[in-house]
């Protein structure tokens, strides 16, 4: 590779990893980068590749560098390789090697485990872009469209983050894995994405907001656990990814709050107190609250599957080896080894769901899932304030963790949202009360009419209370030619 292209790469790719002088990674990127761009153009936001979008670009990890705003055509976005600053004398915080200096290179015996973790993390990032690629066409406003595109370019940057680790630290098999990340496709029966939720569709904006609230939050929990890693480059890269993740969850939290607000406004204006007068509410162009509950049921349960089985030797091995810690590991007041500790795990025993104290190490997925459920519950409480303020008697609830599960202890049983085990037949009968129906999907599709005039918002969603970069809500967040 010529010296001049080194220089070009170092300027087009914001980085703090000394890319200009890293011949090995530059060579790998020279092959991967065009394939990435081809993937982005064919699988990224459909129909808006040439539109200037008011985006935030991270060009350094310093305060003033990580949030630069301006119009960019998405294929020209400057995807960067940015790691949080190295913490001097950092030591491994948990597991067998607790107290030893963190690793700057991959420890040979854990190479396969670590690669697997990085590949799984990396796989989710392009998957979500693929899932969301048609949303631009039905955006309820330019503000929302811009937010979805921001999420998309950042997820793609998170792919870059994992690809950098693979190319830098895992030699030939790392380079091959990096290529595979661009070959698998969300929902493709022949080459699906690795985790279940990332093969589901995101066909409408309510699904998108639910996804960014529930599924991106799994991302947050997993990234927080990887940020504890004894493999320092993984810790540093995930720490920086977390700064971007916060906005994705905000998009979900505020998006659903705005949908609820509009529904409540429409109900109040038309003197409808009963949230179950569904036909009338739909007639008025708002999304009824019971449908929103069914969407919560779906997205929460599918996201819970992303935590793996409650009891997992993988999870125990990741922790023991110092590769993946617990949420807020360093704030936990225990020995950080967990060898003799117990943790309460939900199991199906004698036809009932019971909590059983189990060895804590293999129960780490369950523990992280518990942390996740607590966070989700806080978000749902905030949504419920919208109805309470409007005087509408309706509370959204998280379903029980046993509800609608495909992975782990509850995969082989059926449970109601309240957590009562059910026979298959009863479940089939109740299915349409619990989960979104085809009629719900059709209704949502009927609402998905694009609004491309600055400052206009679709009938089913209230305008945002906070703008982007302090701009007015009628700012032209995406310039659409024509
Ligand atoms: N679907 O011991 P088990 C994000 C597999 S999201 C399909 O129960 P383990 C984002 C598992 O791979 C966060 N397969 O579970 C959000 C294993 O297969 P192998 C992504 C599944 O390994 C929004 C087998 O079942 N990051 O960032 O302890 C937008 C037995 O596994 C599933 C991570 O997940 C599933 N749902 O835990 C964009 C962090 N669940 O190895 C991005 C890295 C399990 O026997 N990954 N399996 O072939 C991990 O820490 C772990 O791999 C998991 C699974 C938590 C996912």
XYZ file of C-alpha atoms and ligand atoms in Angstrom:
538
model
C 0.000 0.000 0.000
C 1.388 3.407 -0.902
C 2.375 6.051 1.589
C -0.140 8.523 0.111
C -3.114 6.262 0.781
C -1.959 5.932 4.404
C -2.288 9.672 4.704
C -5.677 9.691 2.980
C -7.007 6.999 5.281
C -5.813 8.775 8.371
C -7.642 11.937 7.346
C -10.910 10.408 6.186
C -11.162 8.081 9.162
C -11.183 10.016 12.438
C -9.188 7.905 14.835
C -7.097 7.946 17.949
C -5.412 4.615 17.326
C -2.485 5.805 15.222
C -4.020 4.436 12.060
C -1.584 6.270 9.779
C 1.329 4.159 10.948
C -0.495 0.865 11.450
C 0.287 -0.872 8.160
C -1.437 -4.110 9.091
C -4.784 -2.531 9.931
C -4.562 -0.108 7.009
C -4.058 -2.999 4.635
C -7.029 -4.871 6.092
C -9.167 -1.718 5.982
C -8.201 -1.033 2.398
C -10.001 -4.247 1.482
C -12.840 -3.959 4.014
C -13.724 -0.280 3.557
C -15.041 -0.523 -0.047
C -17.048 -3.598 0.944
C -18.458 -1.686 3.886
C -19.472 1.205 1.613
C -21.094 -1.193 -0.847
C -22.977 -2.755 2.072
C -24.050 0.668 3.369
C -25.284 1.751 -0.047
C -27.296 -1.403 -0.595
C -28.426 -2.141 2.990
C -28.366 1.302 4.659
C -31.267 3.826 4.636
C -33.146 3.215 1.411
C -33.772 6.203 -0.845
C -31.900 8.881 1.124
C -28.267 8.202 0.349
C -27.915 11.455 -1.590
C -29.815 13.651 0.877
C -27.808 15.952 3.148
C -28.704 15.041 6.747
C -27.947 17.166 9.798
C -25.808 14.624 11.646
C -23.529 14.444 14.607
C -20.097 13.056 13.830
C -17.571 11.924 16.414
C -14.145 13.014 15.268
C -12.316 12.660 18.567
C -13.059 11.486 22.081
C -12.480 14.941 23.545
C -15.496 16.897 24.717
C -15.439 19.331 21.805
C -14.740 16.633 19.213
C -17.272 13.960 19.774
C -20.353 15.896 18.850
C -19.760 17.869 15.674
C -22.961 18.732 13.855
C -23.421 19.516 10.175
C -25.051 18.414 6.927
C -23.577 15.202 5.533
C -24.627 12.802 2.819
C -24.648 9.503 4.631
C -22.208 7.584 2.394
C -19.760 10.428 3.122
C -20.184 10.143 6.900
C -16.809 9.974 8.607
C -17.011 6.661 10.428
C -14.164 6.665 12.872
C -12.175 4.386 15.139
C -12.269 5.960 18.549
C -11.323 4.427 21.872
C -11.927 6.047 25.246
C -8.631 7.291 26.728
C -6.448 4.643 28.326
C -6.739 4.537 32.110
C -3.253 4.392 33.544
C -2.385 1.330 35.646
C -5.826 -0.173 35.113
C -6.140 -3.654 36.591
C -8.586 -6.487 35.934
C -11.553 -5.936 38.227
C -12.988 -9.443 38.580
C -12.539 -13.154 37.990
C -9.473 -15.338 38.180
C -7.017 -12.571 37.229
C -8.469 -9.910 39.485
C -5.854 -7.305 40.406
C -3.485 -8.133 37.534
C -2.709 -5.478 34.906
C -5.211 -5.412 32.038
C -4.154 -7.001 28.751
C -3.142 -4.883 25.802
C -2.921 -7.977 23.603
C -5.305 -10.910 23.368
C -4.400 -13.599 25.915
C -3.763 -16.750 23.810
C -5.921 -19.107 25.842
C -8.970 -16.826 25.584
C -8.601 -15.893 21.968
C -11.588 -17.918 20.748
C -13.875 -16.772 23.573
C -12.974 -13.148 23.060
C -13.360 -13.323 19.308
C -16.809 -14.861 19.761
C -17.907 -12.012 22.049
C -16.634 -9.378 19.645
C -18.222 -11.069 16.631
C -21.615 -11.304 18.372
C -21.435 -7.672 19.423
C -20.302 -6.649 15.922
C -23.048 -8.638 14.225
C -25.858 -6.751 15.955
C -24.699 -3.357 14.676
C -25.144 -3.784 10.900
C -28.164 -5.977 11.611
C -30.025 -3.048 13.168
C -29.199 -0.820 10.175
C -30.610 -3.485 7.866
C -33.737 -3.802 9.999
C -34.364 -0.065 9.860
C -33.516 0.605 6.244
C -37.016 1.400 5.004
C -38.042 3.730 7.834
C -36.977 6.941 6.093
C -39.731 6.486 3.534
C -42.469 6.736 6.165
C -40.878 9.142 8.648
C -43.472 11.085 10.683
C -41.270 14.201 10.441
C -37.848 15.326 9.272
C -36.796 15.469 12.933
C -37.605 11.776 13.387
C -36.057 10.846 10.077
C -32.842 12.545 11.060
C -32.803 10.758 14.409
C -33.202 7.373 12.744
C -30.351 8.163 10.343
C -28.199 9.304 13.265
C -28.842 6.004 15.001
C -27.995 4.174 11.761
C -24.666 5.885 11.111
C -23.653 5.368 14.738
C -24.557 1.690 14.670
C -22.400 1.454 11.567
C -19.592 3.170 13.486
C -20.029 0.578 16.213
C -19.502 -2.041 13.534
C -16.249 -0.269 12.681
C -15.276 -0.403 16.341
C -15.607 -4.196 16.445
C -13.995 -4.604 13.018
C -10.991 -2.634 14.210
C -10.537 -5.035 17.132
C -10.864 -8.052 14.840
C -8.400 -6.703 12.290
C -5.913 -5.397 14.776
C -5.795 -8.259 17.267
C -7.055 -11.451 15.619
C -4.950 -11.858 12.487
C -6.357 -13.717 9.530
C -9.408 -15.215 11.237
C -10.250 -11.737 12.576
C -10.143 -10.359 9.034
C -12.383 -13.171 7.850
C -14.867 -12.541 10.639
C -14.884 -8.834 9.704
C -15.902 -9.813 6.211
C -18.582 -12.182 7.449
C -20.114 -9.288 9.395
C -20.903 -7.708 6.022
C -22.170 -10.949 4.485
C -24.835 -12.037 6.956
C -28.183 -10.303 6.548
C -30.973 -9.632 9.005
C -33.811 -12.074 8.374
C -32.014 -13.987 5.598
C -32.832 -17.673 6.102
C -29.519 -18.726 4.522
C -27.242 -16.258 6.305
C -29.152 -14.786 9.252
C -27.766 -12.468 11.898
C -26.540 -14.316 14.971
C -29.087 -13.292 17.607
C -32.850 -13.732 17.334
C -34.066 -10.149 17.820
C -31.839 -8.961 15.000
C -33.690 -11.063 12.467
C -37.053 -9.491 13.278
C -38.460 -6.748 11.071
C -38.749 -3.087 12.045
C -41.649 -2.357 9.721
C -43.048 0.825 11.288
C -42.032 3.690 13.539
C -43.693 2.362 16.650
C -41.510 -0.728 16.253
C -38.485 1.514 15.775
C -39.129 3.432 19.007
C -39.735 0.173 20.863
C -36.545 -1.260 19.400
C -34.447 1.722 20.434
C -35.954 1.634 23.913
C -35.808 -2.115 24.577
C -33.225 -3.614 22.235
C -30.722 -0.758 22.313
C -30.961 -0.993 26.089
C -29.780 -4.594 25.894
C -26.945 -3.096 23.853
C -26.223 -0.705 26.673
C -26.173 -3.474 29.310
C -23.939 -5.703 27.204
C -21.586 -2.837 26.364
C -21.396 -1.874 30.035
C -20.381 -5.456 30.832
C -17.794 -5.503 28.051
C -16.518 -2.099 29.216
C -15.336 -3.928 32.360
C -13.226 -6.273 30.245
C -9.646 -7.126 31.147
C -8.874 -6.900 27.420
C -8.250 -3.170 27.504
C -8.882 -2.302 23.831
C -12.363 -3.860 24.125
C -13.039 -1.960 27.316
C -11.912 1.318 25.787
C -13.857 0.954 22.571
C -17.102 -0.052 24.303
C -16.759 2.827 26.757
C -16.792 5.250 23.871
C -19.665 3.420 22.152
C -21.727 3.916 25.292
C -21.567 7.695 24.916
C -23.403 7.330 21.584
C -25.819 4.663 22.804
C -27.495 7.067 25.241
C -29.058 9.052 22.401
C -30.501 5.903 20.829
C -32.364 5.051 24.002
C -33.527 8.653 24.293
C -35.018 8.362 20.808
C -37.002 5.343 22.007
C -38.032 6.736 25.389
C -39.124 10.098 23.996
C -40.612 8.593 20.825
C -43.017 6.373 22.758
C -43.790 9.229 25.182
C -44.760 11.408 22.205
C -47.002 8.682 20.765
C -48.718 8.305 24.153
C -49.097 12.022 24.469
C -50.778 12.337 21.103
C -53.165 9.461 21.881
C -54.094 11.081 25.194
C -54.617 14.471 23.512
C -56.873 12.942 20.852
C -58.858 11.038 23.490
C -59.282 14.151 25.641
C -60.272 16.343 22.704
C -62.971 13.859 21.725
C -64.124 13.113 25.265
C -63.073 9.491 25.128
C -62.172 8.225 28.614
C -62.171 4.552 27.845
C -58.884 3.498 26.220
C -60.632 0.401 24.862
C -62.864 2.394 22.462
C -60.318 1.316 19.930
C -62.153 1.814 16.652
C -62.952 5.427 17.473
C -59.434 6.197 18.587
C -58.005 4.632 15.436
C -60.529 6.484 13.330
C -59.121 9.709 14.777
C -55.647 8.799 13.559
C -54.118 7.955 16.952
C -52.614 4.691 18.198
C -54.715 3.025 20.887
C -53.030 2.252 24.202
C -53.804 -1.503 24.208
C -51.897 -1.823 20.922
C -48.956 -0.030 22.488
C -49.099 -2.526 25.379
C -48.970 -5.430 22.906
C -45.915 -3.853 21.290
C -44.283 -3.524 24.716
C -45.017 -7.220 25.310
C -43.382 -8.189 22.048
C -40.267 -6.027 22.138
C -39.529 -6.629 25.806
C -39.791 -10.417 25.524
C -37.725 -10.600 22.344
C -35.071 -8.385 23.920
C -34.936 -10.570 27.046
C -33.842 -13.437 24.804
C -30.701 -11.455 24.019
C -29.403 -12.153 27.519
C -28.970 -15.876 26.739
C -29.903 -18.636 29.158
C -30.347 -17.901 32.847
C -27.772 -20.551 33.612
C -24.837 -20.347 31.226
C -21.360 -21.820 31.395
C -20.386 -19.350 28.671
C -21.268 -16.477 30.992
C -19.332 -18.071 33.863
C -16.297 -18.570 31.618
C -16.432 -14.996 30.291
C -16.441 -13.670 33.850
C -13.851 -16.048 35.262
C -11.493 -15.218 32.417
C -11.892 -11.476 33.067
C -13.437 -10.877 29.639
C -16.962 -9.721 30.522
C -17.973 -8.331 33.898
C -21.236 -7.429 35.553
C -23.172 -4.203 35.135
C -21.333 -1.562 37.201
C -18.891 -4.236 38.364
C -16.607 -1.879 40.217
C -19.475 -0.439 42.275
C -20.549 -3.866 43.529
C -19.500 -4.574 47.081
C -18.307 -8.184 46.983
C -15.129 -10.139 46.235
C -15.659 -9.973 42.429
C -14.853 -13.676 42.179
C -18.271 -15.222 42.931
C -16.792 -18.678 43.454
C -19.014 -19.620 46.402
C -21.777 -17.044 45.941
C -25.416 -17.693 45.210
C -27.914 -15.756 43.115
C -31.706 -16.207 42.955
C -32.717 -17.649 39.596
C -36.275 -18.144 38.308
C -37.008 -21.725 37.299
C -40.014 -23.803 36.371
C -40.433 -26.399 39.106
C -43.465 -28.654 39.505
C -45.424 -26.549 37.059
C -44.736 -23.303 38.922
C -42.242 -20.490 38.477
C -40.042 -20.380 41.542
C -36.954 -18.528 42.638
C -34.067 -20.848 43.485
C -30.724 -19.807 44.926
C -28.185 -21.028 42.387
C -24.391 -20.708 41.986
C -23.809 -17.066 41.073
C -21.186 -17.555 38.367
C -23.313 -19.430 35.831
C -26.258 -17.162 36.739
C -24.607 -14.005 35.407
C -26.911 -13.688 32.397
C -29.870 -13.723 34.763
C -28.274 -11.082 36.911
C -27.642 -8.770 33.967
C -31.187 -9.398 32.779
C -32.476 -8.382 36.229
C -30.533 -5.123 35.990
C -32.047 -4.599 32.555
C -35.609 -5.293 33.728
C -35.218 -2.738 36.519
C -34.112 -0.075 34.033
C -36.938 -0.879 31.622
C -39.442 -0.655 34.467
C -38.224 2.849 35.313
C -38.746 3.916 31.697
C -42.257 2.459 31.660
C -43.060 4.401 34.832
C -42.061 7.597 33.042
C -44.378 6.724 30.148
C -47.206 6.140 32.588
C -46.866 9.720 33.814
C -48.164 10.836 30.406
C -51.466 9.003 30.956
C -51.650 10.015 34.611
C -51.232 13.701 33.696
C -53.959 13.404 31.077
C -56.266 11.725 33.604
C -56.559 8.554 31.537
C -56.748 5.354 33.499
C -54.319 3.133 31.730
C -50.909 1.902 32.824
C -48.409 0.180 30.602
C -46.764 -2.817 32.246
C -43.771 -4.959 31.486
C -44.864 -8.550 30.995
C -43.394 -11.258 33.201
C -39.943 -12.508 32.154
C -41.437 -15.930 31.378
C -43.777 -14.480 28.761
C -43.170 -15.294 25.071
C -39.621 -16.519 25.441
C -37.537 -18.446 22.920
C -34.274 -18.760 24.852
C -33.534 -20.192 28.284
C -35.629 -21.594 31.118
C -38.980 -20.406 29.772
C -38.486 -21.323 26.120
C -40.359 -24.578 26.535
C -43.368 -23.224 28.440
C -46.104 -20.710 27.757
C -46.819 -18.022 30.329
C -49.270 -15.133 30.474
C -47.954 -11.542 30.803
C -48.743 -11.908 34.526
C -46.471 -14.956 34.729
C -49.050 -17.736 34.986
C -48.096 -20.881 33.156
C -50.603 -21.833 30.480
C -51.461 -24.786 28.332
C -50.631 -24.460 24.668
C -54.299 -24.291 23.705
C -55.060 -21.470 26.104
C -51.982 -19.592 24.891
C -53.172 -19.905 21.287
C -56.549 -18.502 22.314
C -55.041 -15.551 24.129
C -52.205 -14.909 21.702
C -53.904 -11.990 19.953
C -54.652 -10.257 23.257
C -51.027 -10.443 24.239
C -49.042 -9.781 21.091
C -49.483 -7.493 18.068
C -51.862 -8.938 15.491
C -51.814 -8.670 11.707
C -54.677 -6.201 12.081
C -52.490 -4.075 14.375
C -49.671 -4.236 11.840
C -52.012 -3.224 9.002
C -53.387 -0.340 11.039
C -49.879 0.879 11.865
C -48.910 0.629 8.205
C -51.950 2.715 7.285
C -50.665 5.478 9.587
C -47.157 5.413 8.167
C -47.517 8.299 5.742
C -44.370 10.381 5.299
C -44.285 14.008 6.410
C -41.394 15.772 4.768
C -42.255 19.408 5.453
C -40.035 20.988 8.125
C -41.955 21.398 11.397
C -44.791 19.044 10.441
C -45.587 15.926 12.454
C -47.822 12.950 11.659
C -51.238 12.736 13.326
C -50.195 9.905 15.642
C -47.179 11.541 17.313
C -46.719 14.771 19.281
C -43.830 17.119 18.361
C -40.685 16.669 20.439
C -40.103 18.752 23.541
C -36.369 19.007 22.905
C -34.733 19.760 19.588
C -31.430 18.634 18.150
C -28.421 20.892 18.746
C -30.752 23.645 20.049
C -32.284 24.126 16.615
C -35.939 25.013 16.126
C -38.316 22.084 15.553
C -39.083 23.362 12.056
C -35.426 23.101 11.076
C -34.826 21.236 7.813
C -33.084 18.261 9.428
C -32.952 16.361 6.132
C -32.773 18.113 2.761
C -34.808 16.091 0.355
C -34.269 17.049 -3.267
C -37.307 17.684 -5.383
N -30.419 -15.768 19.713
O -24.996 -19.851 27.242
P -26.023 -19.174 26.429
C -26.574 -4.318 20.763
C -26.761 -18.750 21.732
S -27.290 -5.674 21.508
C -29.668 -16.729 19.140
O -27.420 -19.324 26.783
P -24.429 -16.863 26.444
C -27.400 -3.507 19.865
C -25.386 -18.359 22.231
O -24.700 -17.519 21.299
C -26.004 -6.436 22.454
N -28.730 -17.440 19.796
O -25.762 -17.673 26.275
C -28.719 -3.209 20.163
C -24.747 -19.709 22.408
O -24.289 -20.163 21.138
P -22.902 -20.968 21.022
C -25.116 -7.386 21.669
C -28.547 -17.168 21.110
O -23.441 -17.262 25.429
C -29.472 -2.476 19.266
C -25.903 -20.602 22.836
O -27.093 -19.927 22.420
N -23.965 -7.776 22.422
O -25.441 -4.054 20.981
O -24.027 -16.865 27.869
C -28.904 -2.020 18.084
C -25.940 -20.825 24.334
O -25.829 -19.557 24.915
C -29.271 -16.184 21.787
C -23.863 -8.918 23.123
O -24.758 -9.724 23.140
C -30.243 -15.466 21.033
N -31.011 -14.499 21.590
O -25.024 -15.412 26.181
C -27.593 -2.322 17.784
C -22.606 -9.128 23.909
N -28.864 -16.153 23.065
O -21.833 -20.008 21.485
C -26.830 -3.046 18.680
C -21.809 -10.303 23.480
C -27.932 -17.085 23.188
O -23.073 -22.152 21.905
N -22.533 -11.545 23.596
N -27.717 -17.705 22.016
O -22.845 -21.272 19.539
C -22.711 -12.218 24.753
O -22.311 -11.788 25.797
C -23.379 -13.562 24.712
O -23.027 -14.175 23.514
C -24.922 -13.533 24.818
C -25.420 -14.970 24.968
C -25.329 -12.665 25.985
C -25.576 -12.980 23.557
